[in-house]
PDB file of N, CA, C and O in Angstrom:
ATOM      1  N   UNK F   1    -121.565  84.451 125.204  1.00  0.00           N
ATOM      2  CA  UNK F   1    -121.117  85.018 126.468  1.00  0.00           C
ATOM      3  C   UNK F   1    -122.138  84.675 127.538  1.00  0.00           C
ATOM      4  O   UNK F   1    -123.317  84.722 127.189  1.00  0.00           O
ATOM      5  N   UNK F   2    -121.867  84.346 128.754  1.00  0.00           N
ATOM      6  CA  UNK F   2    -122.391  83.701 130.105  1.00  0.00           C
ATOM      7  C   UNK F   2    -122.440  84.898 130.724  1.00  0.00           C
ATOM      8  O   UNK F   2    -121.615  85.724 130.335  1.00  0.00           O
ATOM      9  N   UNK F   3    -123.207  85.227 131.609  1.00  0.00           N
ATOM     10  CA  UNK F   3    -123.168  86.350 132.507  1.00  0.00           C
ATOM     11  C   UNK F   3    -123.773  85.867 133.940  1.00  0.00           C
ATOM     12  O   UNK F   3    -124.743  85.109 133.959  1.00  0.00           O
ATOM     13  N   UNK F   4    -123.116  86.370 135.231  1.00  0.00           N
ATOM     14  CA  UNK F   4    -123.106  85.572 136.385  1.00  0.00           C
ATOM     15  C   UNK F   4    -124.487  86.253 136.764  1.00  0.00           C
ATOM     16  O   UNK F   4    -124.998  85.679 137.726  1.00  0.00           O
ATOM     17  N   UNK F   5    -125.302  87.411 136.238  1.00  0.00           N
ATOM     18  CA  UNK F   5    -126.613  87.892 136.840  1.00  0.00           C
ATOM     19  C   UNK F   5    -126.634  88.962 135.903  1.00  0.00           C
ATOM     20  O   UNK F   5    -125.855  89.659 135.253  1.00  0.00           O
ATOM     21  N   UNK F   6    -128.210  88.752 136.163  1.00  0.00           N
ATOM     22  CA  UNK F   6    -128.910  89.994 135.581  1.00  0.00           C
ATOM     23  C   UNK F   6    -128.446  91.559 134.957  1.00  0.00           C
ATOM     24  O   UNK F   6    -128.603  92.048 133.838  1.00  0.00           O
ATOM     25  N   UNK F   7    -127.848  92.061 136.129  1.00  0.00           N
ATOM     26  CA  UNK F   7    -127.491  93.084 135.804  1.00  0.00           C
ATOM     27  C   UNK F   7    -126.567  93.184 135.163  1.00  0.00           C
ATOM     28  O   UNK F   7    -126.631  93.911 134.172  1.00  0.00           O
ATOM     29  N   UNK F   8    -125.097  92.347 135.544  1.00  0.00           N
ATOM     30  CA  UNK F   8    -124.349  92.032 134.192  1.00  0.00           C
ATOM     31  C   UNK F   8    -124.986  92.384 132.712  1.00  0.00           C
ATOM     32  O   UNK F   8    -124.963  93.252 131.840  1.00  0.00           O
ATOM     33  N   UNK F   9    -125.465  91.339 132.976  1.00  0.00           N
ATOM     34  CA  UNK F   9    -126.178  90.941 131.450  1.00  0.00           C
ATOM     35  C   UNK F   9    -127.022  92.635 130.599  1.00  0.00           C
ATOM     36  O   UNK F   9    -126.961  92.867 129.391  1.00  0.00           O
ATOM     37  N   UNK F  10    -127.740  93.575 131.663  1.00  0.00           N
ATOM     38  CA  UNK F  10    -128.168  94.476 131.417  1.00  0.00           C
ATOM     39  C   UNK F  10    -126.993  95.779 131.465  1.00  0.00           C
ATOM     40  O   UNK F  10    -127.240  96.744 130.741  1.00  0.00           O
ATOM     41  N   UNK F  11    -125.773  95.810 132.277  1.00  0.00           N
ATOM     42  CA  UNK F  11    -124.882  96.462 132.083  1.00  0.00           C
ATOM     43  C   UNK F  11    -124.163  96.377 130.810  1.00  0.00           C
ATOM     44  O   UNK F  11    -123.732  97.447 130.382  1.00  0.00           O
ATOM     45  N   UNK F  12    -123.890  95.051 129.938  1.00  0.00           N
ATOM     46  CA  UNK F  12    -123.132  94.783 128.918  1.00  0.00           C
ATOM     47  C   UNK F  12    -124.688  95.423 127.894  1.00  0.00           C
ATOM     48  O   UNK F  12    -124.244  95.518 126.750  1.00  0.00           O
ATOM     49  N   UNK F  13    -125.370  95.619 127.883  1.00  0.00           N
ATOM     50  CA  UNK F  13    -126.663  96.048 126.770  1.00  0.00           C
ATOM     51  C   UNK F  13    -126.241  97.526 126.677  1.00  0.00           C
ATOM     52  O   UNK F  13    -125.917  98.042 125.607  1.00  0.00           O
ATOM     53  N   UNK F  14    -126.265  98.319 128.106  1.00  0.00           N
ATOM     54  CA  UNK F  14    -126.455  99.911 127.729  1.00  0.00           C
ATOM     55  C   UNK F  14    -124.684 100.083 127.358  1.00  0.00           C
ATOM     56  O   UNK F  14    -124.334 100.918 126.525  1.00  0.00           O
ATOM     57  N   UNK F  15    -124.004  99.499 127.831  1.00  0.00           N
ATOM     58  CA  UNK F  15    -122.061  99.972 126.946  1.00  0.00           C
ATOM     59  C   UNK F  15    -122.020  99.199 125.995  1.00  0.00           C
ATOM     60  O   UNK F  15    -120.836  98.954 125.765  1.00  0.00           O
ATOM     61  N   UNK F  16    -122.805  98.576 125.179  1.00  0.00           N
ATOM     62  CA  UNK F  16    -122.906  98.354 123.327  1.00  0.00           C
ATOM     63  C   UNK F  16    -123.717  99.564 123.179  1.00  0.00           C
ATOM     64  O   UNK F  16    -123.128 100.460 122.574  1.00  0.00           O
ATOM     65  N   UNK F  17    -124.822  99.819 123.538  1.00  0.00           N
ATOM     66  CA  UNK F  17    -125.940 100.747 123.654  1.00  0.00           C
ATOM     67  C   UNK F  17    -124.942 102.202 122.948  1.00  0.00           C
ATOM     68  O   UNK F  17    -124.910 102.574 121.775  1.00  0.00           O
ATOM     69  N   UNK F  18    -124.362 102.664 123.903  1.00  0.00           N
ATOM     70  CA  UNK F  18    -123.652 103.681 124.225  1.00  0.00           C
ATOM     71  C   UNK F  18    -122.640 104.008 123.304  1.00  0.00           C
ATOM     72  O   UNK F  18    -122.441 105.104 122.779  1.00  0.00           O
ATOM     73  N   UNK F  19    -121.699 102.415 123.083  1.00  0.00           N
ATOM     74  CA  UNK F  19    -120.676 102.880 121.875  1.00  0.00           C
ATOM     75  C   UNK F  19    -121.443 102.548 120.581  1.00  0.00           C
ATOM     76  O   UNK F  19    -120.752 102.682 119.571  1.00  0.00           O
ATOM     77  N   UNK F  20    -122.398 102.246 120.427  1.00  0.00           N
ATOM     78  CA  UNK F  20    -122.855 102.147 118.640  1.00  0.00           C
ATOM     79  C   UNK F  20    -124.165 103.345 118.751  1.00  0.00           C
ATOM     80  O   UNK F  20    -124.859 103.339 117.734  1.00  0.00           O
ATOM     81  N   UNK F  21    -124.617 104.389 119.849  1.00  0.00           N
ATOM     82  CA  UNK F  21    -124.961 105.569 119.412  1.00  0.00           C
ATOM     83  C   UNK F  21    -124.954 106.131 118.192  1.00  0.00           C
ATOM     84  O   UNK F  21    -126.059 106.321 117.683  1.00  0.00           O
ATOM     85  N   UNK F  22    -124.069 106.423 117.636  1.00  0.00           N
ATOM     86  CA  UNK F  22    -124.093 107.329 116.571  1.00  0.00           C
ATOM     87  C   UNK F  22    -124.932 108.730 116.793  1.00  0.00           C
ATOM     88  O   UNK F  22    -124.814 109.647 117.606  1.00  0.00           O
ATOM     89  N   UNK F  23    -125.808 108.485 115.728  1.00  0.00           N
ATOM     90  CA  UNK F  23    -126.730 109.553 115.467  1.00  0.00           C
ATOM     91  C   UNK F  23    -128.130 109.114 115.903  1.00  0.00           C
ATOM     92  O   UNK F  23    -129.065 109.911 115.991  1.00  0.00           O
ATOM     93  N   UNK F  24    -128.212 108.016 116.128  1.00  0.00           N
ATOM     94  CA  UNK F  24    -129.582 107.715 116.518  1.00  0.00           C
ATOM     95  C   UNK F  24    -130.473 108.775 117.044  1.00  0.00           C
ATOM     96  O   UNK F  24    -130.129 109.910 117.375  1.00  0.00           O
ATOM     97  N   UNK F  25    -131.655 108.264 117.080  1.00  0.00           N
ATOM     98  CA  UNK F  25    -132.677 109.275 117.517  1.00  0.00           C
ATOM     99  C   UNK F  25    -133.802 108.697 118.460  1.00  0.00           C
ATOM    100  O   UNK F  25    -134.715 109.358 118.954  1.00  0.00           O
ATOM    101  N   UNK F  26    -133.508 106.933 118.671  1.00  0.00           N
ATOM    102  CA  UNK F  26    -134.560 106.153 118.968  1.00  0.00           C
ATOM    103  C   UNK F  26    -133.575 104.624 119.597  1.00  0.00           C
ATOM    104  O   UNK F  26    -132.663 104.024 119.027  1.00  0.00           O
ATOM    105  N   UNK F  27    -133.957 104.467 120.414  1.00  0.00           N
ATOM    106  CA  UNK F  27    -133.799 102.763 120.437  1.00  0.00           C
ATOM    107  C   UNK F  27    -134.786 101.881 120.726  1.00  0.00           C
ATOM    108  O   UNK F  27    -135.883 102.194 121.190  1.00  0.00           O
ATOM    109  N   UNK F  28    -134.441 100.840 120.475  1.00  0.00           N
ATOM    110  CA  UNK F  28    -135.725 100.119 120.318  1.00  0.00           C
ATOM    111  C   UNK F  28    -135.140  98.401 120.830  1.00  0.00           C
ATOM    112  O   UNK F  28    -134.529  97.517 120.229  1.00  0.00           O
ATOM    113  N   UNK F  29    -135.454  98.472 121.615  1.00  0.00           N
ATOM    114  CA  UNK F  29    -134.801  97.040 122.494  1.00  0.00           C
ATOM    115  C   UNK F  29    -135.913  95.754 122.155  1.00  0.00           C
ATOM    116  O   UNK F  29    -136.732  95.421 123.012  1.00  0.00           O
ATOM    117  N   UNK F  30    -135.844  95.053 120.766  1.00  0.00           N
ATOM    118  CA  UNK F  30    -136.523  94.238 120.235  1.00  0.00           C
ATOM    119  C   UNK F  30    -136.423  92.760 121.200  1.00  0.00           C
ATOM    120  O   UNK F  30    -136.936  91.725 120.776  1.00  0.00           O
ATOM    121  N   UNK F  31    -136.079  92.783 121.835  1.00  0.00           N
ATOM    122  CA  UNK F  31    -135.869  91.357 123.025  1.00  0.00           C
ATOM    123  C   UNK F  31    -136.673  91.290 124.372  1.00  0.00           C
ATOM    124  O   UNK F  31    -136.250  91.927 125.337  1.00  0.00           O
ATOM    125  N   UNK F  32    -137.736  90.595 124.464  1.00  0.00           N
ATOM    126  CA  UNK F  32    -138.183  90.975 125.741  1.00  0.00           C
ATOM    127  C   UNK F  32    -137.254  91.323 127.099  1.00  0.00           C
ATOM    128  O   UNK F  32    -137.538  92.168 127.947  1.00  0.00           O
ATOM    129  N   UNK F  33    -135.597  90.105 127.081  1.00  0.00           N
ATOM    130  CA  UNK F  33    -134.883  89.937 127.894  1.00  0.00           C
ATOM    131  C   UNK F  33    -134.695  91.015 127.955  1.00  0.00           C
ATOM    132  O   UNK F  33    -134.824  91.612 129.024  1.00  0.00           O
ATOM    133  N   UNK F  34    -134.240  91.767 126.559  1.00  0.00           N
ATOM    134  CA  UNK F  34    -133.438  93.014 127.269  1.00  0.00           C
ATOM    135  C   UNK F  34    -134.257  94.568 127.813  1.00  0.00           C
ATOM    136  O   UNK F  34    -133.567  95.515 128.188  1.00  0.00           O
ATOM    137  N   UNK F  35    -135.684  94.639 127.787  1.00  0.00           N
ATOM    138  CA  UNK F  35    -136.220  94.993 128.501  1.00  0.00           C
ATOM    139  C   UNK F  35    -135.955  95.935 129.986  1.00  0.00           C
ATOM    140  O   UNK F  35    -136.348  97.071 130.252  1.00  0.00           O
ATOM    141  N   UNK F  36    -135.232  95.087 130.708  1.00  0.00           N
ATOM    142  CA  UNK F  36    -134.546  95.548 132.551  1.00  0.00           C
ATOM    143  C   UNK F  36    -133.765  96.589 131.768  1.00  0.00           C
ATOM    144  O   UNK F  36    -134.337  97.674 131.876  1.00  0.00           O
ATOM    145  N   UNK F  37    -132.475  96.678 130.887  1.00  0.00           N
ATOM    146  CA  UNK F  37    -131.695  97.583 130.594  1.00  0.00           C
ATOM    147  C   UNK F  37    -132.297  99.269 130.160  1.00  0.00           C
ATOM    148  O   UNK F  37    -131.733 100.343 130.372  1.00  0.00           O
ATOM    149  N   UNK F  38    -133.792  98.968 129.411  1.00  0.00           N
ATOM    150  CA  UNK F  38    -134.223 100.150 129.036  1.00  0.00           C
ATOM    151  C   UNK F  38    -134.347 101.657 129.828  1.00  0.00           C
ATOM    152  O   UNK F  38    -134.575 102.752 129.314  1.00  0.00           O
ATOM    153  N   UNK F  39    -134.142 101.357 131.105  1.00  0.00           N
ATOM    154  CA  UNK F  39    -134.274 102.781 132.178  1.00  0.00           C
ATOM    155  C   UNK F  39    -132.748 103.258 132.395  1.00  0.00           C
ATOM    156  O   UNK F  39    -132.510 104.378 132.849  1.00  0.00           O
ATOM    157  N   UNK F  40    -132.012 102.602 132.145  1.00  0.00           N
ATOM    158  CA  UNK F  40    -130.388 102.809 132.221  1.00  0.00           C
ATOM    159  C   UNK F  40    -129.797 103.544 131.017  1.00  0.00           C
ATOM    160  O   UNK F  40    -129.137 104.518 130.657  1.00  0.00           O
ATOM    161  N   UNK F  41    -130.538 102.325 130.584  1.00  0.00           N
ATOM    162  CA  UNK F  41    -129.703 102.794 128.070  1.00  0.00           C
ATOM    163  C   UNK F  41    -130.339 104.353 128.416  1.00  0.00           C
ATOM    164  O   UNK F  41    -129.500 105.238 128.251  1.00  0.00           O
ATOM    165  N   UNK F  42    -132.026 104.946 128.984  1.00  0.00           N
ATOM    166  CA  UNK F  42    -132.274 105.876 128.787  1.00  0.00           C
ATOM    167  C   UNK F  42    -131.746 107.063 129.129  1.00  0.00           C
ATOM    168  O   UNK F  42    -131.805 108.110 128.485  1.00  0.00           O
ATOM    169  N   UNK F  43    -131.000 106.778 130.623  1.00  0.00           N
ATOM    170  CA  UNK F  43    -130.228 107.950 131.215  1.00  0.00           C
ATOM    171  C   UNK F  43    -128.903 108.274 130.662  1.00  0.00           C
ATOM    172  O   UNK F  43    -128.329 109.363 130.659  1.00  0.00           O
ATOM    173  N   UNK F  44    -128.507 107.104 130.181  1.00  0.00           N
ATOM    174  CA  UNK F  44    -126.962 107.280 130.003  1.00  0.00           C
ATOM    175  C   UNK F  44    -126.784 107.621 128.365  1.00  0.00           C
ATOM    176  O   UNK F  44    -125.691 107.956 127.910  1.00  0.00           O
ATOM    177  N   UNK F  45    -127.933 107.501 127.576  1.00  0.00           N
ATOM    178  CA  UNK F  45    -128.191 107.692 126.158  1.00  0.00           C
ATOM    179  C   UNK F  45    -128.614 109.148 126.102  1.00  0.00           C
ATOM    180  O   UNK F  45    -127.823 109.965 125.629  1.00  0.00           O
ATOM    181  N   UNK F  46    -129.811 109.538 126.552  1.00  0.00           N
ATOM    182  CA  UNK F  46    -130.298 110.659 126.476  1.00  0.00           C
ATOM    183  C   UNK F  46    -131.356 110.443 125.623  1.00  0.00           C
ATOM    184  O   UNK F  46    -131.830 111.413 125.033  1.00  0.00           O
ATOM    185  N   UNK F  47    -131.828 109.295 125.445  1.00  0.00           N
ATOM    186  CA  UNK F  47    -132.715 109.227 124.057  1.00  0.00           C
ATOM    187  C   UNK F  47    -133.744 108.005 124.298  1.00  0.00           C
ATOM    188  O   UNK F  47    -133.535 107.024 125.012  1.00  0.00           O
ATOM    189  N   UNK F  48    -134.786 108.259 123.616  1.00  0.00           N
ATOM    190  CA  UNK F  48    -135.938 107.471 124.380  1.00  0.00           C
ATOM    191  C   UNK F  48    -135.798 106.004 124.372  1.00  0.00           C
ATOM    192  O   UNK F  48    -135.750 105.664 123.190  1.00  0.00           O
ATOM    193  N   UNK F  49    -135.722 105.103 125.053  1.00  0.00           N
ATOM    194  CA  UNK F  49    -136.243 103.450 124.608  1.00  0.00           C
ATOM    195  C   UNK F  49    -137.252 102.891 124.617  1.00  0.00           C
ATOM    196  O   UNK F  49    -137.805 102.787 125.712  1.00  0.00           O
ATOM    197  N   UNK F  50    -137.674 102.514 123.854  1.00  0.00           N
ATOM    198  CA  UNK F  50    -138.808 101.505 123.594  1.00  0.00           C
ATOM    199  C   UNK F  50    -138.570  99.772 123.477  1.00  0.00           C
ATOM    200  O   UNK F  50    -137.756  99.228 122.729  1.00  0.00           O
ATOM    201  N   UNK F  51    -139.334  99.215 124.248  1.00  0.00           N
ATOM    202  CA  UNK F  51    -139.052  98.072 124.100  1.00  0.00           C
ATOM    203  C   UNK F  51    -140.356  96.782 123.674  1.00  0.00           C
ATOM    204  O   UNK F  51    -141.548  96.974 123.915  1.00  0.00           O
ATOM    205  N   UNK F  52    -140.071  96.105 123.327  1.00  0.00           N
ATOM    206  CA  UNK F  52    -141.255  95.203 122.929  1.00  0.00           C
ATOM    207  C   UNK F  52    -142.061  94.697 123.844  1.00  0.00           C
ATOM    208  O   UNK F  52    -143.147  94.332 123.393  1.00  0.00           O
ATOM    209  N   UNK F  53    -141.878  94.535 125.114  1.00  0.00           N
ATOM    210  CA  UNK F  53    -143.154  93.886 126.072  1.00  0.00           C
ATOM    211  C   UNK F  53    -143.725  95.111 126.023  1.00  0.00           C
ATOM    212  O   UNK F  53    -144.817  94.881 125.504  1.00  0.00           O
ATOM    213  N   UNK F  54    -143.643  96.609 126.306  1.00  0.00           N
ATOM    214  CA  UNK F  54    -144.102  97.998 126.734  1.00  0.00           C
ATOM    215  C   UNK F  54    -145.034  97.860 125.280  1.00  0.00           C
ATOM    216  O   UNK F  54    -146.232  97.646 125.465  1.00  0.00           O
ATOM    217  N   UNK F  55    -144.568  97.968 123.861  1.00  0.00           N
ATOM    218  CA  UNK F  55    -145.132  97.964 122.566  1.00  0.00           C
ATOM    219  C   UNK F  55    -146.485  97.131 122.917  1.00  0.00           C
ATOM    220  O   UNK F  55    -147.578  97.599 123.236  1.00  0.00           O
ATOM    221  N   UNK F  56    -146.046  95.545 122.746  1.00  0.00           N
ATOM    222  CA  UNK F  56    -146.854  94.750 122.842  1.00  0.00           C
ATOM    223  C   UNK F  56    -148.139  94.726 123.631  1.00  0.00           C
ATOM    224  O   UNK F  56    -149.273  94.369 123.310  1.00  0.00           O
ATOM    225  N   UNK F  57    -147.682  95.168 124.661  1.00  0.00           N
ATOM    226  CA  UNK F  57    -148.977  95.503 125.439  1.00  0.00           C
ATOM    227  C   UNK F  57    -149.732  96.567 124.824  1.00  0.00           C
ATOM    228  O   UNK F  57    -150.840  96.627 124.291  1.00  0.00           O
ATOM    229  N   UNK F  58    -148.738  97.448 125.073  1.00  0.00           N
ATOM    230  CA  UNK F  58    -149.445  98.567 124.424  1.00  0.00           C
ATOM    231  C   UNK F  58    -150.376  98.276 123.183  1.00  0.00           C
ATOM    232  O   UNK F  58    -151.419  98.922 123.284  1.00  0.00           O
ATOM    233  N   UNK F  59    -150.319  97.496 122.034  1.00  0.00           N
ATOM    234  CA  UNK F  59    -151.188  97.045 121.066  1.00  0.00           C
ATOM    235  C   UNK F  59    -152.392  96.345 121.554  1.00  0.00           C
ATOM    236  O   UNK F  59    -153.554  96.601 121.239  1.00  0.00           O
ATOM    237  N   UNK F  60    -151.925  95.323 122.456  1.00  0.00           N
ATOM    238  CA  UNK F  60    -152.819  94.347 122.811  1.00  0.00           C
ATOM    239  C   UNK F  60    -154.243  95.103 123.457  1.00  0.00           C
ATOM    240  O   UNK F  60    -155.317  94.505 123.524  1.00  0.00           O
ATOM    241  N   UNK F  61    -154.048  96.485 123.902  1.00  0.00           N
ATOM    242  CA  UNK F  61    -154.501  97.034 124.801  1.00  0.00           C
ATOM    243  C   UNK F  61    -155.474  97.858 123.165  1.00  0.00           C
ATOM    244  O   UNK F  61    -156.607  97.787 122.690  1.00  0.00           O
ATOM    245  N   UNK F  62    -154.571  98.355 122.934  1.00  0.00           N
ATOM    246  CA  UNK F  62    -155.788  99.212 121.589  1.00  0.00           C
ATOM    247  C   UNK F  62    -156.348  98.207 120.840  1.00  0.00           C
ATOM    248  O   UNK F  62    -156.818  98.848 119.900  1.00  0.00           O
ATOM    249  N   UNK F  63    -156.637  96.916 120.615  1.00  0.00           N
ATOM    250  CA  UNK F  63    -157.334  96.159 119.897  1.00  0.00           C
ATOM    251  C   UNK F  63    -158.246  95.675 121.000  1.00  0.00           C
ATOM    252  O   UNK F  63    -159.417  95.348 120.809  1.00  0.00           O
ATOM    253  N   UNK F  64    -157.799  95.659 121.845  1.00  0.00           N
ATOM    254  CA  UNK F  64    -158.950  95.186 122.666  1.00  0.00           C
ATOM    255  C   UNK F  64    -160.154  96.400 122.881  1.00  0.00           C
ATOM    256  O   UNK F  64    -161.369  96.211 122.939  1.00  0.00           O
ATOM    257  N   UNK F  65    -159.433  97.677 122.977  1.00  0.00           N
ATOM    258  CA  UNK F  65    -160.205  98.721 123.124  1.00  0.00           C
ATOM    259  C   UNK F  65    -161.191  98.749 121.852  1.00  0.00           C
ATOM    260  O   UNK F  65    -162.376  99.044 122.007  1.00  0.00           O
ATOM    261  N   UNK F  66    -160.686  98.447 120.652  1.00  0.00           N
ATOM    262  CA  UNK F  66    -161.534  98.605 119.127  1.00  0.00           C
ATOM    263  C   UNK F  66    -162.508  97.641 119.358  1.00  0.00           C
ATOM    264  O   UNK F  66    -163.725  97.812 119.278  1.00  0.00           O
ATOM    265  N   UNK F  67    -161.949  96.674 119.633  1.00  0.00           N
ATOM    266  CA  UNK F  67    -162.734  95.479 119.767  1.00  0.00           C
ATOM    267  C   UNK F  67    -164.404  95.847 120.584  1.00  0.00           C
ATOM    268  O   UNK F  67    -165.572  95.810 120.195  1.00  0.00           O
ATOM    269  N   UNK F  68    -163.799  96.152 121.717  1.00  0.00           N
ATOM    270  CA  UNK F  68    -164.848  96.645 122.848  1.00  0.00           C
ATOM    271  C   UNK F  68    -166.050  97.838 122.154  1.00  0.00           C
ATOM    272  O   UNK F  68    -167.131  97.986 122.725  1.00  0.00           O
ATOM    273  N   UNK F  69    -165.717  98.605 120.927  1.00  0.00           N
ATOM    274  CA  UNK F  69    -166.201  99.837 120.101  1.00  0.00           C
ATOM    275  C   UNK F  69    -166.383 101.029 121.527  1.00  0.00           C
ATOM    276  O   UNK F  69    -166.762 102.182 121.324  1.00  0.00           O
TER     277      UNK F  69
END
């Protein structure tokens, strides 16, 4: 599937998002791309997102801190 912009592309993430809910308790947006969608999936989900650039850094940041002692 082609999408004419961005938000498209981040609108079609949180309405899969939304109908495969279930029971979840967590999402976890493993794609850097899909990233932009995570503040949307969050309102319209009710449930936290996490995504891998936010993670990633986030690691990069405590090893550097260990590193530093």
């Amino acid at each position: 599937v082609l999408f004419r912009s961005v938000n498209a592309y981040e609108a079609m993430i949180v309405e899969r998002l939304a109908g495969e809910k279930g029971d979840a308790e967590v999402v976890v947006l493993a794609q850097a791309s899909m990233a932009g969608a995570a503040a949307e999936a969050e309102r319209r989900l009710g449930l936290p997102v996490l995504t891998s650039p936010r993670l990633g850094v986030g690691a990069a940041i405590a090893a550097w801190r260990k590193a530093r002692g």
